[in-house]
């Protein structure tokens, strides 16, 4: 029997390959701020709070928010008799402060920092002198935790945000005199990581990830779409994949690549439908000479569906939490309910 490798290789070359690309994918903000773009940070109290406040002030501006300068904020606060504090009391009071300052979003909270060093020792025996020597190594952990309240001026319900991030200095090797570690450098890294986690809560962000496509040499729109993804033009890439689906609605690869395009744009519901169509179109039986490529397609489809399902579940959970907050903010007070029942 002749080896099948040349035949399989020929099929893969004719059908196309499943190129893997490392691309920048845009992810939506993890919280729904209802379009708020003008913010005031009314102080982050606690240890490291001022440094953290400066970081999120700069990062929010980079993300396109209009954030009141501290000097302008203090002047407005004096004019409006608004207190500058890390604790705003009730959400209603915070919303009133935001309206007085002319912003959509008011942020306040408290930070805490912790730095711990650990010195380890171990005994080593010198092979030549047979003497025992004690050597040391030093490591450290910097930890930043922040509890924030995000207050939308159009809603009395506050959005609680808790952030915890670490930066580690791992011990490398045992020496007689381990070097002194830079505490402040470790804390800066931990604060920066915490500010990055906060920014992902309030603004869309980019991640680099590896995705696969199912290319068909007979469908040029797929190749065009993949090239556009490689160039970072996701909207144009999705348009190319949509044209491929319009021209070849029964081809699994067209629906799969469209699903990947939707996923990269953060359109997880649309991606879920596209992946579902790709799965429905898979043939029940595959000719033996095309089985290696079909198995590869199946694995990529299963991986993509699981990945998108996790992101879709996260988005729906955030929407559920937001709906719960909205319902709580619009619910009448218990006393008002009791009065209405008594009257009826």
PDB file of N, CA, C and O in Angstrom, residues 114-152:
ATOM      1  N   UNK A 114       0.095  46.475  51.305  1.00  0.00           N
ATOM      2  CA  UNK A 114       0.866  45.619  52.212  1.00  0.00           C
ATOM      3  C   UNK A 114       2.113  45.125  51.481  1.00  0.00           C
ATOM      4  O   UNK A 114       2.043  44.756  50.307  1.00  0.00           O
ATOM      5  N   UNK A 115       3.225  45.148  52.182  1.00  0.00           N
ATOM      6  CA  UNK A 115       4.491  44.703  51.602  1.00  0.00           C
ATOM      7  C   UNK A 115       5.135  43.731  52.587  1.00  0.00           C
ATOM      8  O   UNK A 115       5.291  44.040  53.778  1.00  0.00           O
ATOM      9  N   UNK A 116       5.476  42.562  52.092  1.00  0.00           N
ATOM     10  CA  UNK A 116       6.069  41.533  52.942  1.00  0.00           C
ATOM     11  C   UNK A 116       7.324  40.979  52.286  1.00  0.00           C
ATOM     12  O   UNK A 116       7.308  40.633  51.100  1.00  0.00           O
ATOM     13  N   UNK A 117       8.401  40.914  53.056  1.00  0.00           N
ATOM     14  CA  UNK A 117       9.628  40.274  52.596  1.00  0.00           C
ATOM     15  C   UNK A 117       9.813  38.952  53.326  1.00  0.00           C
ATOM     16  O   UNK A 117       9.432  38.816  54.486  1.00  0.00           O
ATOM     17  N   UNK A 118      10.414  38.022  52.609  1.00  0.00           N
ATOM     18  CA  UNK A 118      10.666  36.712  53.207  1.00  0.00           C
ATOM     19  C   UNK A 118      12.122  36.336  52.959  1.00  0.00           C
ATOM     20  O   UNK A 118      12.567  36.293  51.805  1.00  0.00           O
ATOM     21  N   UNK A 119      12.845  36.075  54.033  1.00  0.00           N
ATOM     22  CA  UNK A 119      14.245  35.679  53.940  1.00  0.00           C
ATOM     23  C   UNK A 119      14.352  34.181  54.231  1.00  0.00           C
ATOM     24  O   UNK A 119      13.990  33.712  55.313  1.00  0.00           O
ATOM     25  N   UNK A 120      14.839  33.444  53.253  1.00  0.00           N
ATOM     26  CA  UNK A 120      14.987  31.995  53.399  1.00  0.00           C
ATOM     27  C   UNK A 120      16.468  31.656  53.530  1.00  0.00           C
ATOM     28  O   UNK A 120      17.326  32.345  52.978  1.00  0.00           O
ATOM     29  N   UNK A 121      16.762  30.591  54.243  1.00  0.00           N
ATOM     30  CA  UNK A 121      18.157  30.163  54.358  1.00  0.00           C
ATOM     31  C   UNK A 121      18.251  28.657  54.173  1.00  0.00           C
ATOM     32  O   UNK A 121      17.272  27.918  54.360  1.00  0.00           O
ATOM     33  N   UNK A 122      19.414  28.230  53.771  1.00  0.00           N
ATOM     34  CA  UNK A 122      19.673  26.806  53.579  1.00  0.00           C
ATOM     35  C   UNK A 122      21.161  26.548  53.805  1.00  0.00           C
ATOM     36  O   UNK A 122      22.003  27.428  53.551  1.00  0.00           O
ATOM     37  N   UNK A 123      21.469  25.389  54.308  1.00  0.00           N
ATOM     38  CA  UNK A 123      22.865  25.039  54.584  1.00  0.00           C
ATOM     39  C   UNK A 123      23.448  24.228  53.433  1.00  0.00           C
ATOM     40  O   UNK A 123      22.804  23.315  52.906  1.00  0.00           O
ATOM     41  N   UNK A 124      24.662  24.583  53.058  1.00  0.00           N
ATOM     42  CA  UNK A 124      25.366  23.907  51.976  1.00  0.00           C
ATOM     43  C   UNK A 124      26.735  23.440  52.497  1.00  0.00           C
ATOM     44  O   UNK A 124      27.377  24.140  53.275  1.00  0.00           O
ATOM     45  N   UNK A 125      27.172  22.289  52.046  1.00  0.00           N
ATOM     46  CA  UNK A 125      28.465  21.741  52.470  1.00  0.00           C
ATOM     47  C   UNK A 125      29.481  21.934  51.353  1.00  0.00           C
ATOM     48  O   UNK A 125      29.226  21.565  50.195  1.00  0.00           O
ATOM     49  N   UNK A 126      30.591  22.511  51.705  1.00  0.00           N
ATOM     50  CA  UNK A 126      31.678  22.720  50.749  1.00  0.00           C
ATOM     51  C   UNK A 126      32.342  21.381  50.456  1.00  0.00           C
ATOM     52  O   UNK A 126      32.798  20.682  51.370  1.00  0.00           O
ATOM     53  N   UNK A 127      32.395  21.015  49.178  1.00  0.00           N
ATOM     54  CA  UNK A 127      32.939  19.706  48.794  1.00  0.00           C
ATOM     55  C   UNK A 127      34.426  19.589  49.099  1.00  0.00           C
ATOM     56  O   UNK A 127      34.927  18.493  49.378  1.00  0.00           O
ATOM     57  N   UNK A 128      35.157  20.715  49.070  1.00  0.00           N
ATOM     58  CA  UNK A 128      36.601  20.653  49.285  1.00  0.00           C
ATOM     59  C   UNK A 128      36.956  20.651  50.772  1.00  0.00           C
ATOM     60  O   UNK A 128      37.749  19.851  51.247  1.00  0.00           O
ATOM     61  N   UNK A 129      36.332  21.573  51.517  1.00  0.00           N
ATOM     62  CA  UNK A 129      36.696  21.710  52.937  1.00  0.00           C
ATOM     63  C   UNK A 129      35.780  20.947  53.867  1.00  0.00           C
ATOM     64  O   UNK A 129      36.069  20.813  55.053  1.00  0.00           O
ATOM     65  N   UNK A 130      34.657  20.482  53.325  1.00  0.00           N
ATOM     66  CA  UNK A 130      33.662  19.759  54.113  1.00  0.00           C
ATOM     67  C   UNK A 130      33.018  20.650  55.184  1.00  0.00           C
ATOM     68  O   UNK A 130      32.386  20.164  56.121  1.00  0.00           O
ATOM     69  N   UNK A 131      33.209  21.966  55.022  1.00  0.00           N
ATOM     70  CA  UNK A 131      32.615  22.904  55.972  1.00  0.00           C
ATOM     71  C   UNK A 131      31.183  23.229  55.557  1.00  0.00           C
ATOM     72  O   UNK A 131      30.844  23.252  54.374  1.00  0.00           O
ATOM     73  N   UNK A 132      30.354  23.484  56.536  1.00  0.00           N
ATOM     74  CA  UNK A 132      28.946  23.835  56.280  1.00  0.00           C
ATOM     75  C   UNK A 132      28.796  25.349  56.272  1.00  0.00           C
ATOM     76  O   UNK A 132      29.283  26.041  57.171  1.00  0.00           O
ATOM     77  N   UNK A 133      28.097  25.835  55.270  1.00  0.00           N
ATOM     78  CA  UNK A 133      27.905  27.275  55.130  1.00  0.00           C
ATOM     79  C   UNK A 133      26.413  27.556  54.969  1.00  0.00           C
ATOM     80  O   UNK A 133      25.695  26.832  54.280  1.00  0.00           O
ATOM     81  N   UNK A 134      25.947  28.608  55.615  1.00  0.00           N
ATOM     82  CA  UNK A 134      24.543  29.024  55.500  1.00  0.00           C
ATOM     83  C   UNK A 134      24.429  30.139  54.460  1.00  0.00           C
ATOM     84  O   UNK A 134      25.116  31.161  54.556  1.00  0.00           O
ATOM     85  N   UNK A 135      23.569  29.906  53.479  1.00  0.00           N
ATOM     86  CA  UNK A 135      23.331  30.899  52.424  1.00  0.00           C
ATOM     87  C   UNK A 135      21.866  31.349  52.490  1.00  0.00           C
ATOM     88  O   UNK A 135      20.996  30.658  53.027  1.00  0.00           O
ATOM     89  N   UNK A 136      21.608  32.528  51.889  1.00  0.00           N
ATOM     90  CA  UNK A 136      20.294  33.145  52.019  1.00  0.00           C
ATOM     91  C   UNK A 136      19.758  33.586  50.646  1.00  0.00           C
ATOM     92  O   UNK A 136      20.512  33.817  49.702  1.00  0.00           O
ATOM     93  N   UNK A 137      18.447  33.723  50.605  1.00  0.00           N
ATOM     94  CA  UNK A 137      17.805  34.362  49.460  1.00  0.00           C
ATOM     95  C   UNK A 137      16.580  35.126  49.955  1.00  0.00           C
ATOM     96  O   UNK A 137      15.938  34.741  50.929  1.00  0.00           O
ATOM     97  N   UNK A 138      16.281  36.215  49.257  1.00  0.00           N
ATOM     98  CA  UNK A 138      15.234  37.124  49.720  1.00  0.00           C
ATOM     99  C   UNK A 138      14.173  37.286  48.629  1.00  0.00           C
ATOM    100  O   UNK A 138      14.489  37.450  47.444  1.00  0.00           O
ATOM    101  N   UNK A 139      12.916  37.251  49.030  1.00  0.00           N
ATOM    102  CA  UNK A 139      11.796  37.494  48.125  1.00  0.00           C
ATOM    103  C   UNK A 139      10.816  38.453  48.780  1.00  0.00           C
ATOM    104  O   UNK A 139      10.907  38.746  49.974  1.00  0.00           O
ATOM    105  N   UNK A 140       9.868  38.970  47.999  1.00  0.00           N
ATOM    106  CA  UNK A 140       8.915  39.933  48.539  1.00  0.00           C
ATOM    107  C   UNK A 140       7.616  39.882  47.747  1.00  0.00           C
ATOM    108  O   UNK A 140       7.584  39.477  46.578  1.00  0.00           O
ATOM    109  N   UNK A 141       6.546  40.311  48.396  1.00  0.00           N
ATOM    110  CA  UNK A 141       5.236  40.435  47.760  1.00  0.00           C
ATOM    111  C   UNK A 141       4.641  41.789  48.112  1.00  0.00           C
ATOM    112  O   UNK A 141       4.573  42.159  49.287  1.00  0.00           O
ATOM    113  N   UNK A 142       4.244  42.528  47.084  1.00  0.00           N
ATOM    114  CA  UNK A 142       3.555  43.803  47.271  1.00  0.00           C
ATOM    115  C   UNK A 142       2.092  43.595  46.899  1.00  0.00           C
ATOM    116  O   UNK A 142       1.786  43.057  45.835  1.00  0.00           O
ATOM    117  N   UNK A 143       1.187  44.021  47.763  1.00  0.00           N
ATOM    118  CA  UNK A 143      -0.253  43.792  47.559  1.00  0.00           C
ATOM    119  C   UNK A 143      -1.000  45.113  47.690  1.00  0.00           C
ATOM    120  O   UNK A 143      -0.781  45.880  48.627  1.00  0.00           O
ATOM    121  N   UNK A 144      -1.884  45.364  46.724  1.00  0.00           N
ATOM    122  CA  UNK A 144      -2.729  46.554  46.754  1.00  0.00           C
ATOM    123  C   UNK A 144      -4.185  46.108  46.641  1.00  0.00           C
ATOM    124  O   UNK A 144      -4.540  45.350  45.739  1.00  0.00           O
ATOM    125  N   UNK A 145      -5.006  46.561  47.567  1.00  0.00           N
ATOM    126  CA  UNK A 145      -6.445  46.287  47.490  1.00  0.00           C
ATOM    127  C   UNK A 145      -7.184  47.621  47.546  1.00  0.00           C
ATOM    128  O   UNK A 145      -6.801  48.521  48.300  1.00  0.00           O
ATOM    129  N   UNK A 146      -8.214  47.735  46.727  1.00  0.00           N
ATOM    130  CA  UNK A 146      -8.970  48.984  46.639  1.00  0.00           C
ATOM    131  C   UNK A 146     -10.459  48.655  46.644  1.00  0.00           C
ATOM    132  O   UNK A 146     -10.907  47.784  45.894  1.00  0.00           O
ATOM    133  N   UNK A 147     -11.200  49.345  47.483  1.00  0.00           N
ATOM    134  CA  UNK A 147     -12.668  49.256  47.490  1.00  0.00           C
ATOM    135  C   UNK A 147     -13.207  50.592  46.993  1.00  0.00           C
ATOM    136  O   UNK A 147     -12.974  51.640  47.609  1.00  0.00           O
ATOM    137  N   UNK A 148     -13.937  50.540  45.876  1.00  0.00           N
ATOM    138  CA  UNK A 148     -14.451  51.751  45.249  1.00  0.00           C
ATOM    139  C   UNK A 148     -15.976  51.713  45.179  1.00  0.00           C
ATOM    140  O   UNK A 148     -16.584  50.645  45.105  1.00  0.00           O
ATOM    141  N   UNK A 149     -16.529  52.909  45.162  1.00  0.00           N
ATOM    142  CA  UNK A 149     -17.940  53.071  44.843  1.00  0.00           C
ATOM    143  C   UNK A 149     -18.051  53.932  43.599  1.00  0.00           C
ATOM    144  O   UNK A 149     -17.514  55.046  43.557  1.00  0.00           O
ATOM    145  N   UNK A 150     -18.691  53.407  42.549  1.00  0.00           N
ATOM    146  CA  UNK A 150     -18.909  54.163  41.314  1.00  0.00           C
ATOM    147  C   UNK A 150     -20.359  54.622  41.322  1.00  0.00           C
ATOM    148  O   UNK A 150     -21.286  53.805  41.338  1.00  0.00           O
ATOM    149  N   UNK A 151     -20.555  55.934  41.306  1.00  0.00           N
ATOM    150  CA  UNK A 151     -21.891  56.509  41.443  1.00  0.00           C
ATOM    151  C   UNK A 151     -22.264  57.224  40.154  1.00  0.00           C
ATOM    152  O   UNK A 151     -21.645  58.235  39.792  1.00  0.00           O
ATOM    153  N   UNK A 152     -23.260  56.722  39.444  1.00  0.00           N
ATOM    154  CA  UNK A 152     -23.775  57.382  38.257  1.00  0.00           C
ATOM    155  C   UNK A 152     -24.791  58.427  38.698  1.00  0.00           C
ATOM    156  O   UNK A 152     -25.713  58.122  39.464  1.00  0.00           O
TER     157      UNK A 152
END
